[in-house]
């Protein structure tokens, strides 16, 4: 996800045999995206991009997903410049 320009939080999951310092789960939050101005339709695109990135085991789609992430957020910056 990170290589595709999608940031999520590492998170421990219940009953995980790994110690909490090796978080096996992720947390996908929406506060940052809504602050950025993304709406419900945009979130459907975000979900699709996350799905594509996670399923891309060989990394062949990483550049395409990253380009789509950039296109989605280019007019909705996370921070004012």
XYZ file of C-alpha atoms in Angstrom:
81
model
C 0.000 0.000 0.000
C 2.766 2.421 0.887
C 4.460 1.957 -2.487
C 1.127 2.761 -4.132
C 0.800 5.990 -2.141
C -1.821 4.671 0.286
C -1.108 5.178 3.975
C -2.730 3.014 6.661
C -1.944 2.345 10.316
C -0.449 -0.907 11.546
C -2.703 -2.360 14.198
C -2.722 -5.363 16.500
C -5.589 -7.766 15.968
C -7.371 -9.874 18.600
C -5.924 -13.326 19.281
C -2.949 -12.712 17.009
C -0.117 -15.093 17.926
C 2.394 -12.344 17.076
C 3.355 -9.885 19.820
C 1.729 -6.429 19.659
C 5.022 -4.933 18.470
C 4.583 -6.963 15.256
C 1.158 -5.649 14.304
C -0.409 -8.059 11.818
C -3.439 -5.958 10.999
C -4.088 -2.585 9.491
C -6.516 0.169 10.373
C -8.119 2.016 7.512
C -9.467 5.288 8.830
C -11.481 7.930 7.038
C -10.867 11.126 9.061
C -7.916 12.190 6.913
C -9.753 11.537 3.681
C -12.857 13.443 4.747
C -10.695 16.320 6.004
C -9.093 16.304 2.574
C -12.535 16.661 1.006
C -13.039 13.184 -0.408
C -16.693 12.192 -0.568
C -18.630 8.925 -0.675
C -17.985 8.384 -4.384
C -14.268 9.010 -3.840
C -14.223 6.470 -1.007
C -15.497 3.790 -3.389
C -12.494 4.567 -5.583
C -10.208 4.450 -2.535
C -11.589 1.024 -1.591
C -10.989 -0.238 -5.114
C -7.425 1.102 -5.116
C -6.702 -0.537 -1.756
C -8.079 -3.828 -3.050
C -5.979 -3.687 -6.196
C -2.832 -2.798 -4.274
C -3.290 -5.569 -1.697
C -3.971 -8.199 -4.360
C -0.951 -7.114 -6.441
C 1.461 -9.750 -5.141
C 4.098 -9.230 -7.821
C 3.966 -5.422 -7.785
C 3.088 -5.168 -11.468
C 0.177 -2.796 -10.749
C 1.934 -0.594 -8.200
C 2.778 2.230 -10.603
C -0.731 2.270 -12.095
C -2.388 2.307 -8.670
C -0.011 5.051 -7.479
C -0.866 7.144 -10.548
C -4.583 6.752 -9.833
C -4.049 7.694 -6.175
C -2.173 10.815 -7.289
C -4.922 11.703 -9.765
C -7.617 11.261 -7.107
C -5.976 13.549 -4.553
C -4.139 16.083 -6.717
C -6.879 18.688 -6.356
C -7.559 17.850 -2.715
C -4.245 18.270 -0.910
C -3.882 16.902 2.595
C -2.085 20.055 3.711
C -2.397 23.609 2.477
C 0.739 24.775 0.770
